XYZ file of C-alpha atoms in Angstrom:
613
model
C -32.279 31.826 -1.768
C -32.144 32.545 1.886
C -35.725 33.940 3.749
C -37.265 36.929 4.071
C -37.120 38.556 7.147
C -39.939 40.522 9.026
C -40.491 42.993 10.922
C -43.711 44.541 12.338
C -43.366 48.562 11.800
C -43.391 49.766 14.998
C -46.108 52.130 16.600
C -43.757 55.669 16.372
C -43.714 57.668 20.186
C -43.239 60.162 21.367
C -40.868 62.593 20.401
C -39.054 62.592 23.992
C -39.051 58.798 23.759
C -37.422 58.793 20.769
C -35.154 60.243 22.280
C -33.860 58.080 24.573
C -34.249 55.529 22.591
C -31.734 56.340 20.041
C -29.277 57.309 23.286
C -29.633 54.523 24.341
C -28.928 52.474 20.640
C -26.244 54.497 20.629
C -24.942 53.259 24.044
C -25.654 50.035 23.618
C -24.289 49.770 19.786
C -21.255 51.372 21.985
C -21.177 48.659 24.665
C -21.504 46.315 21.952
C -18.623 46.964 19.712
C -16.689 47.440 23.306
C -17.251 43.324 23.813
C -17.292 42.005 20.513
C -12.464 43.559 20.217
C -11.284 40.301 22.817
C -7.980 39.648 21.715
C -4.944 41.397 23.480
C -3.356 42.561 20.226
C -0.832 43.379 21.141
C 0.045 40.280 22.587
C 1.873 37.174 20.202
C 2.498 33.257 21.937
C 4.931 31.878 20.099
C 5.475 28.247 19.412
C 6.603 25.624 16.098
C 5.946 22.676 14.384
C 8.577 20.160 14.294
C 7.151 19.123 10.399
C 6.277 22.028 7.199
C 2.678 21.672 6.727
C 0.990 20.803 3.929
C -1.623 23.411 3.429
C -4.833 24.973 4.580
C -8.249 23.526 3.200
C -10.139 20.960 5.307
C -10.469 18.420 3.103
C -7.419 18.003 1.366
C -4.805 18.053 3.467
C -4.021 15.172 5.903
C -1.054 16.116 9.181
C -1.673 17.264 12.335
C 0.199 20.102 12.110
C -2.142 21.619 8.736
C -4.763 20.441 10.434
C -3.881 22.357 13.995
C -3.953 25.751 11.994
C -6.941 24.913 10.389
C -9.376 24.287 13.906
C -7.912 27.785 15.288
C -9.503 28.585 11.115
C -12.438 26.350 10.527
C -15.750 25.188 13.349
C -16.961 21.648 13.390
C -19.796 21.353 14.715
C -19.298 19.215 18.319
C -15.760 18.684 19.830
C -14.530 18.604 23.209
C -15.130 19.720 26.184
C -11.049 21.828 26.461
C -11.074 21.116 30.852
C -13.382 18.055 31.874
C -11.359 14.472 32.646
C -12.617 12.087 31.235
C -13.095 13.823 27.643
C -17.019 14.680 26.774
C -18.056 16.277 23.114
C -19.896 19.562 23.644
C -21.111 21.296 20.842
C -19.431 24.460 18.280
C -21.285 25.471 16.383
C -24.156 23.338 17.138
C -27.199 24.430 19.469
C -27.621 21.414 20.806
C -26.310 17.785 20.567
C -26.770 15.444 17.819
C -31.120 13.956 17.670
C -29.922 10.240 16.453
C -32.778 8.293 15.507
C -33.850 5.309 13.331
C -30.846 3.052 15.348
C -28.493 4.843 14.000
C -28.845 5.652 10.850
C -31.106 9.143 10.477
C -29.148 12.149 12.337
C -30.277 16.160 12.733
C -27.755 18.735 13.453
C -29.018 22.096 14.161
C -26.542 24.875 13.974
C -26.580 28.113 16.547
C -27.627 30.769 14.493
C -25.604 34.427 14.786
C -22.640 33.053 13.892
C -20.295 34.303 11.695
C -17.431 33.719 9.068
C -14.468 36.216 9.025
C -14.849 38.709 6.618
C -13.069 38.386 3.245
C -13.673 39.561 -0.695
C -14.945 36.574 -1.762
C -18.319 37.848 0.435
C -18.394 41.057 -1.488
C -18.826 42.999 1.101
C -21.533 41.116 2.986
C -21.243 40.129 6.606
C -21.484 36.172 6.184
C -23.549 34.055 8.446
C -22.798 30.800 9.374
C -26.173 28.354 8.224
C -26.435 24.337 8.004
C -25.963 24.582 4.434
C -22.619 25.498 4.435
C -22.140 22.239 6.474
C -23.844 20.410 3.756
C -21.419 22.045 1.648
C -18.346 21.218 2.950
C -19.214 17.355 3.257
C -20.580 16.865 0.229
C -16.030 18.014 -1.285
C -15.161 15.474 1.499
C -17.868 12.776 -1.622
C -16.592 14.939 -5.088
C -14.233 12.876 -6.486
C -12.239 15.944 -8.246
C -11.429 16.840 -4.757
C -9.992 13.029 -3.440
C -10.467 14.019 -0.155
C -7.639 12.036 2.424
C -10.852 11.314 4.747
C -13.158 10.691 2.043
C -14.116 8.136 3.554
C -15.799 9.384 6.862
C -19.079 9.683 4.831
C -17.869 7.762 1.171
C -20.823 4.240 0.391
C -23.057 5.734 3.236
C -25.146 8.812 2.264
C -28.763 7.670 0.778
C -28.809 9.196 -2.328
C -24.761 9.448 -3.110
C -24.188 7.306 -4.842
C -25.590 8.988 -8.110
C -24.266 11.927 -7.836
C -21.025 10.634 -7.392
C -21.447 8.763 -10.398
C -22.546 11.622 -12.081
C -19.461 13.045 -11.665
C -17.275 10.509 -12.294
C -18.561 10.731 -16.111
C -19.214 14.098 -16.873
C -15.996 15.651 -14.631
C -18.618 17.814 -12.300
C -20.316 17.055 -8.622
C -23.460 18.480 -9.268
C -23.225 20.067 -5.528
C -26.854 21.514 -5.997
C -28.308 17.536 -6.963
C -30.984 16.523 -3.713
C -29.108 14.113 -2.255
C -31.891 13.033 0.113
C -28.796 11.683 2.900
C -27.163 14.917 3.317
C -29.490 17.907 3.120
C -30.661 21.670 5.039
C -34.147 20.788 6.031
C -34.325 24.380 7.209
C -31.577 27.756 7.343
C -30.169 25.895 10.741
C -31.088 22.367 10.359
C -29.170 19.290 9.205
C -30.077 16.192 8.359
C -27.751 13.138 7.563
C -28.802 10.352 6.582
C -27.307 6.512 6.675
C -27.518 3.141 4.504
C -27.010 1.780 8.637
C -26.250 2.964 11.228
C -23.105 4.567 11.922
C -22.052 5.525 16.014
C -18.758 6.092 14.895
C -19.565 9.435 12.823
C -20.257 11.239 16.364
C -16.505 11.564 16.632
C -15.930 12.623 12.932
C -18.507 15.590 13.028
C -15.251 16.475 15.947
C -12.601 16.727 13.251
C -11.533 19.649 10.329
C -12.661 17.664 8.004
C -16.393 18.450 8.368
C -15.429 22.270 9.342
C -17.877 24.372 8.019
C -15.601 25.843 4.805
C -17.757 28.869 3.018
C -18.804 27.511 -0.710
C -18.018 31.442 -2.248
C -14.859 30.862 -0.799
C -13.817 27.920 -2.494
C -14.778 28.845 -5.040
C -13.112 32.316 -5.251
C -9.881 30.517 -4.477
C -10.204 26.477 -5.542
C -7.087 24.876 -7.535
C -8.721 24.617 -10.149
C -7.566 21.586 -11.234
C -7.790 19.012 -7.168
C -10.923 21.896 -5.976
C -8.399 22.182 -3.404
C -8.161 25.892 -1.428
C -5.136 25.357 0.511
C -3.823 28.766 0.656
C -6.608 31.163 1.822
C -8.522 30.048 4.821
C -11.820 31.285 5.451
C -13.852 29.911 8.789
C -15.424 30.760 11.172
C -12.740 29.699 14.114
C -11.622 32.148 16.240
C -9.246 32.958 14.413
C -7.355 33.729 10.371
C -4.630 33.249 8.333
C -2.314 36.078 8.716
C 0.019 35.463 6.593
C 2.833 32.316 5.451
C 5.459 31.233 4.286
C 5.310 27.694 3.671
C 7.766 25.714 5.433
C 8.947 28.422 7.389
C 6.388 30.723 9.944
C 2.611 30.788 9.947
C 0.558 33.446 11.477
C -2.629 33.642 12.849
C -4.837 36.560 13.798
C -7.573 36.850 16.199
C -10.809 36.813 14.224
C -13.420 40.171 15.222
C -15.960 38.329 13.908
C -16.339 35.177 16.141
C -18.934 34.606 18.820
C -18.898 35.788 21.622
C -17.575 32.776 24.335
C -15.753 32.842 27.741
C -13.202 30.561 29.012
C -14.965 27.632 30.285
C -15.442 27.019 34.121
C -14.423 23.803 35.258
C -15.755 22.630 38.924
C -12.872 20.231 38.503
C -10.762 20.918 42.548
C -7.688 20.812 39.754
C -8.738 23.411 37.809
C -9.505 25.541 41.046
C -5.829 27.659 39.982
C -6.728 28.027 36.564
C -10.316 29.217 36.895
C -8.906 32.115 38.876
C -6.995 32.984 36.614
C -8.970 32.411 33.631
C -13.056 32.177 34.352
C -15.050 34.727 32.459
C -12.404 35.686 30.074
C -13.413 36.577 26.569
C -11.718 34.279 23.698
C -9.692 34.971 22.018
C -7.220 36.359 24.607
C -4.000 36.777 22.607
C -4.201 38.301 19.563
C -1.535 37.172 17.313
C -0.312 33.249 17.560
C 2.734 32.941 15.368
C 4.386 29.640 14.435
C 7.883 28.855 13.225
C 8.891 25.103 11.433
C 11.693 24.091 13.453
C 12.883 20.235 12.052
C 15.149 20.083 13.890
C 15.659 19.107 18.108
C 18.680 21.376 19.732
C 17.485 24.507 17.958
C 13.234 24.414 19.339
C 15.116 23.700 22.604
C 17.816 25.991 22.080
C 14.282 28.472 21.542
C 13.353 27.575 23.807
C 15.792 27.552 26.136
C 16.023 31.471 25.129
C 12.677 32.392 25.639
C 11.940 33.069 22.295
C 8.767 30.003 22.220
C 6.766 30.075 24.753
C 5.812 26.791 24.816
C 7.299 23.262 22.599
C 6.848 19.695 22.983
C 10.286 18.349 24.770
C 12.540 16.405 22.139
C 11.885 13.199 23.134
C 16.252 12.729 22.128
C 16.717 15.227 24.490
C 13.998 15.053 26.779
C 16.935 13.237 29.294
C 18.200 17.283 29.165
C 15.177 18.435 30.212
C 13.263 15.711 32.553
C 14.590 13.314 35.421
C 14.595 9.634 35.267
C 11.145 9.847 37.898
C 9.222 11.930 34.470
C 9.983 15.214 36.201
C 11.766 18.158 35.338
C 15.152 18.778 36.063
C 15.830 21.311 39.035
C 17.383 24.283 36.408
C 14.026 23.964 34.615
C 11.005 24.289 38.007
C 13.491 27.077 39.173
C 12.673 28.702 36.530
C 8.784 28.785 36.975
C 8.960 26.176 33.289
C 5.200 25.131 33.617
C 4.800 20.334 32.547
C 2.624 18.784 30.855
C 2.216 15.423 30.280
C 0.268 12.284 29.283
C 0.694 9.642 27.520
C -0.520 9.644 23.265
C -3.613 8.840 21.543
C -0.706 7.569 19.128
C 0.902 4.862 17.454
C 4.394 5.090 15.614
C 4.766 2.427 12.906
C 6.010 1.324 9.951
C 4.120 0.184 7.026
C 4.915 -2.771 4.492
C 3.636 -2.022 0.592
C 1.323 -5.088 0.187
C 0.811 -4.529 -3.805
C 4.906 -4.507 -3.120
C 6.236 -7.220 -5.193
C 9.282 -8.022 -2.591
C 7.896 -7.175 0.729
C 3.875 -7.374 -0.274
C 1.288 -10.015 -0.867
C -0.981 -12.956 1.148
C 2.015 -16.182 1.028
C 3.603 -17.688 4.348
C 7.029 -16.655 2.142
C 6.247 -13.120 2.964
C 3.828 -12.658 5.701
C 7.495 -14.167 7.228
C 9.656 -11.278 5.616
C 7.609 -9.211 7.744
C 7.468 -10.624 10.832
C 11.151 -10.991 10.359
C 11.618 -7.605 10.220
C 9.056 -6.617 12.597
C 10.668 -9.418 15.127
C 14.611 -8.123 14.444
C 14.043 -4.264 14.821
C 16.040 -3.100 18.269
C 12.804 -1.595 19.661
C 14.220 -1.055 23.058
C 16.632 0.544 21.646
C 14.362 2.834 19.818
C 12.417 3.722 23.389
C 15.870 4.023 24.946
C 18.668 5.733 22.822
C 16.557 7.737 20.405
C 12.707 7.997 22.867
C 15.408 8.269 26.078
C 11.908 6.020 27.904
C 9.716 8.695 26.615
C 7.737 5.855 24.758
C 6.426 2.117 25.656
C 5.957 -1.085 23.002
C 3.009 -1.157 21.713
C 0.461 -3.986 22.310
C -1.968 -3.642 19.756
C -2.518 -1.231 16.573
C -5.383 1.121 19.361
C -3.438 3.293 21.708
C -4.414 3.262 26.080
C -7.351 5.303 26.806
C -9.175 4.785 24.351
C -12.342 2.463 23.287
C -11.177 -0.510 21.760
C -7.789 -1.149 23.955
C -7.657 -4.342 26.448
C -5.023 -3.700 28.652
C -4.769 -6.989 29.052
C -4.101 -8.178 25.445
C -0.836 -8.111 23.474
C -0.816 -9.378 20.361
C 2.948 -7.118 19.729
C 6.560 -8.727 19.161
C 9.191 -8.782 21.203
C 12.582 -8.672 19.690
C 14.512 -11.028 18.938
C 16.503 -10.949 16.015
C 18.470 -15.422 17.128
C 14.051 -15.825 15.601
C 14.226 -13.199 13.218
C 17.151 -15.073 11.143
C 15.083 -18.454 12.067
C 12.096 -17.979 10.811
C 13.883 -16.081 7.065
C 15.990 -19.834 6.327
C 13.178 -21.977 7.059
C 10.534 -19.631 4.759
C 13.011 -19.696 1.958
C 15.130 -16.253 2.159
C 19.060 -18.384 3.583
C 20.945 -17.578 0.042
C 23.500 -15.076 0.535
C 25.209 -12.826 -1.157
C 29.051 -12.317 -1.372
C 28.199 -9.565 0.779
C 26.323 -11.812 2.838
C 23.359 -10.135 2.687
C 19.802 -12.470 1.791
C 18.173 -13.371 -1.012
C 14.683 -13.656 -2.220
C 13.059 -17.344 -2.580
C 13.259 -17.065 -5.997
C 16.981 -16.053 -6.142
C 17.063 -12.914 -6.850
C 18.505 -10.011 -4.677
C 16.673 -9.049 -1.084
C 15.973 -4.919 -1.068
C 14.175 -2.967 0.690
C 13.849 0.272 0.611
C 12.515 2.238 3.421
C 11.032 5.897 3.045
C 12.082 8.455 5.521
C 12.240 12.086 5.357
C 15.272 15.063 5.952
C 15.004 16.287 9.453
C 18.171 14.820 11.589
C 15.826 13.304 14.415
C 15.133 10.724 11.121
C 18.584 9.954 10.549
C 18.973 8.442 14.210
C 15.844 6.584 13.272
C 17.552 5.313 9.942
C 20.566 4.538 11.740
C 19.135 2.461 14.169
C 17.222 0.601 11.326
C 20.433 0.150 8.948
C 21.585 -1.577 12.103
C 19.092 -3.534 12.856
C 18.217 -5.053 9.597
C 21.874 -5.624 8.992
C 21.906 -8.126 11.839
C 19.163 -10.196 10.108
C 21.004 -9.350 6.815
C 18.846 -7.641 4.883
C 20.585 -5.145 2.813
C 18.434 -1.682 3.412
C 18.597 1.685 1.941
C 16.660 4.945 2.414
C 14.759 7.454 0.340
C 14.565 10.808 1.334
C 12.241 13.330 0.879
C 10.491 16.565 2.685
C 7.451 15.185 4.841
C 4.730 16.579 2.236
C 5.805 15.030 -0.604
C 6.045 11.035 1.489
C 2.401 11.738 2.298
C 1.044 12.315 -1.194
C 3.931 9.395 -2.710
C 2.961 6.925 0.680
C -0.870 7.246 -0.401
C 0.013 6.629 -3.996
C 1.861 3.468 -3.349
C 5.201 4.719 -4.079
C 6.725 3.931 -1.629
C 8.115 -0.071 -0.301
C 7.723 0.452 3.189
C 7.630 3.609 5.717
C 7.768 4.900 9.356
C 4.794 7.166 10.790
C 2.627 7.837 12.880
C -1.558 8.191 13.168
C -2.770 10.356 15.989
C -6.536 10.558 16.741
C -8.358 14.257 18.012
C -12.260 12.076 17.998
C -11.347 9.368 20.901
C -12.364 6.525 19.254
C -10.384 3.590 18.468
C -12.451 3.481 14.885
C -8.964 6.388 14.147
C -6.520 3.395 13.548
C -9.467 0.195 13.110
C -9.294 2.585 8.904
C -5.751 2.187 9.299
C -5.544 -1.099 7.406
C -9.579 -0.813 5.876
C -9.570 -1.799 2.367
C -11.843 0.574 1.206
C -8.859 3.052 2.602
C -6.133 2.866 -0.348
C -5.035 5.555 -1.499
C -6.611 7.641 1.383
C -5.359 6.686 4.903
C -4.305 2.868 4.428
C -1.068 3.600 3.247
C -0.232 -0.443 3.786
C -3.368 -1.146 0.875
C -4.063 -3.767 3.015
C -7.188 -5.378 1.872
C -8.527 -8.169 4.120
C -12.335 -9.404 3.291
C -12.486 -10.599 6.680
C -10.486 -7.558 8.527
C -13.325 -5.767 5.976
C -16.292 -7.406 7.683
C -15.257 -6.552 10.897
C -14.410 -3.108 10.124
C -17.835 -2.203 9.155
C -19.908 -4.178 11.677
C -17.188 -2.287 14.821
C -19.156 0.722 13.244
C -23.112 -0.579 13.721
C -22.347 -0.198 17.268
C -21.879 2.007 19.618
C -19.228 1.489 22.568
C -18.885 -1.681 23.890
C -18.156 -4.992 25.263
C -19.171 -5.724 21.710
C -17.683 -4.208 19.852
C -14.465 -4.138 21.301
C -14.903 -7.928 20.792
C -14.384 -7.134 17.597
C -11.399 -4.895 17.863
C -9.983 -8.102 19.240
C -10.151 -10.618 16.576
C -9.070 -7.209 14.116
C -6.293 -6.925 16.158
C -4.778 -10.313 16.084
C -5.951 -10.602 11.373
C -2.846 -7.506 12.340
C -0.061 -10.110 13.954
C -1.564 -12.264 11.903
C -0.124 -10.967 8.651
C 2.044 -8.339 9.531
C 1.082 -5.274 6.926
C 2.725 -3.102 9.885
C 5.582 -3.492 12.473
C 3.418 -2.477 15.141
C 5.578 0.209 17.061
C 5.458 2.135 20.296
C 2.797 4.338 22.213
C 4.603 7.817 22.295
C 4.704 9.453 25.460
C 4.369 13.582 24.728
C 5.808 16.177 27.057
C 5.479 19.875 27.116
C 7.122 22.884 28.630
C 5.277 26.619 28.936
C 7.350 29.239 29.900
C 6.247 30.795 33.356
C 4.097 33.544 31.555
C 2.190 30.689 30.171
C -1.073 31.159 31.485
C -5.125 28.980 30.672
C -3.571 25.763 29.292
C -4.449 22.480 30.001
C -2.437 19.109 28.010
C -5.469 17.795 26.299
C -4.978 14.638 24.221
C -6.998 15.221 21.565
C -6.034 18.881 21.293
C -2.119 20.504 20.914
C -2.704 23.772 20.862
C -5.461 25.672 22.111
C -4.956 29.096 21.435
C -7.911 29.936 22.464
C -7.657 28.991 25.534
C -4.230 30.583 25.777
C -3.191 33.993 27.897
C 0.704 35.504 28.233
C 1.689 36.865 31.011
C 2.748 40.110 28.426
C 4.936 41.884 30.684
C 7.012 38.651 31.941
C 7.675 37.868 28.684
C 9.568 40.825 27.610
C 11.261 40.939 30.974
C 11.410 36.921 29.947
C 11.194 36.099 33.075
């Protein structure tokens, strides 16, 4: 029960004074009501996702597209300063940065009073304030075995006193959210404390992410699926936007949250932001009243929609970048002359293909299986992928952690070079020399060598498939494709039902840990799709988390990279360059590595938008 607020009864003022008090109160109330209206509901911002979303429960969804929507609806305690470069963490709903004591084991966070959830029937007509207990409940959901959160690894095995509650839930089938947990508790209405079994300096990054946003217990209990505990279709948060409508795999519409707290466009003294500040300084957030997101999987329709003015901004499809960009990376004249703007970064992302290490054909830790995986990596034509499919908008990956992140070493390279001759020789040496009547290789035991790679259904994926098919044929490896929709592949991948899959991973919390954890043994069934389980790697991963960012942690990451190169659970892949086109009527945009869709900061010149000029 929340504490009862007590207010001293004021001395009654004289009648004339009372009149002025009442009048002042009415004027203040009218002014407050006026100030509360921030977003212009006549303005609409239109963009597109290239893959369908899976749903909007922060504890359950793991794809970047759902995450982008969740970031607009829910609030984390901390986030990244939108304008600051280098990137810098800042407060979202927190009143201060976390207080870290006990050598990184104890974290104390304070929630800012006066923040409210969007109105929802689950609250039965009352205004619902965000409090510390909401974060405690939300984080416990990551530990609930029934929820099977893909981000359970944020907290699993780390929180003091959590194991007993989890074990009881596994026995009874019900997680007791009210059971005391020493390591995760609200110590007063606005303060929460997290106690860890051992230091974990990566936790600061996790607290900026969607899995650790605040959800309201009433909303989850009202809308959650009885079997999974997921509430994918009724997100209720404290963020700048609310879900207005959702046609699965087709369109998502957001509308501004009228309960959103008093917040204005951030200030910047960076000379590079001078023009931005002249147009945006002091604007109350969010600015645009409506966000329309279309799901457009094919590249050509997305670019055509932008060219026609139907989309306000769009990431350049890499297979069409030669239609938009010069070889130098600058906009072609026809775009520059229209006033189109370009945002460009090397993403904190890795495009890779994993092998299921538990698979009887490509998995395992014996020399022949390692040789098979390495030969596939060496024999795949990565230069053609970059030049043909990505139109030059990518670079070969040198290590699991991408550039511009802690742990990446510009002078370190464990990537492989395209060399089909060496790949074939490696296969011959390790027992794959036998061939069938069609010239395809057999396994060392004489059984057919057949590899099945998962692939989504877009034309873009077919380009990748053709290149993989051609590369593997050059090695004498028979390759077929399992075609499924992206959300289905995610679930199949988590549960080890795919032999091989080309995927991508991007970090939004600015740590090399985001990629190191992809091969951590305890993350099998979560993010470790390769199901890689190597004790030495796991020990190193745990050690990396106990150290703050710096040279000692980087040494550990380097050794982990060596193990990835030695066992080849991945084709290491590429780092991608992302180019974003913005219409001339777009305002407030600054390309952000960890925030692809910063909707609350964006504005449109509605008159220019209507005219298309």
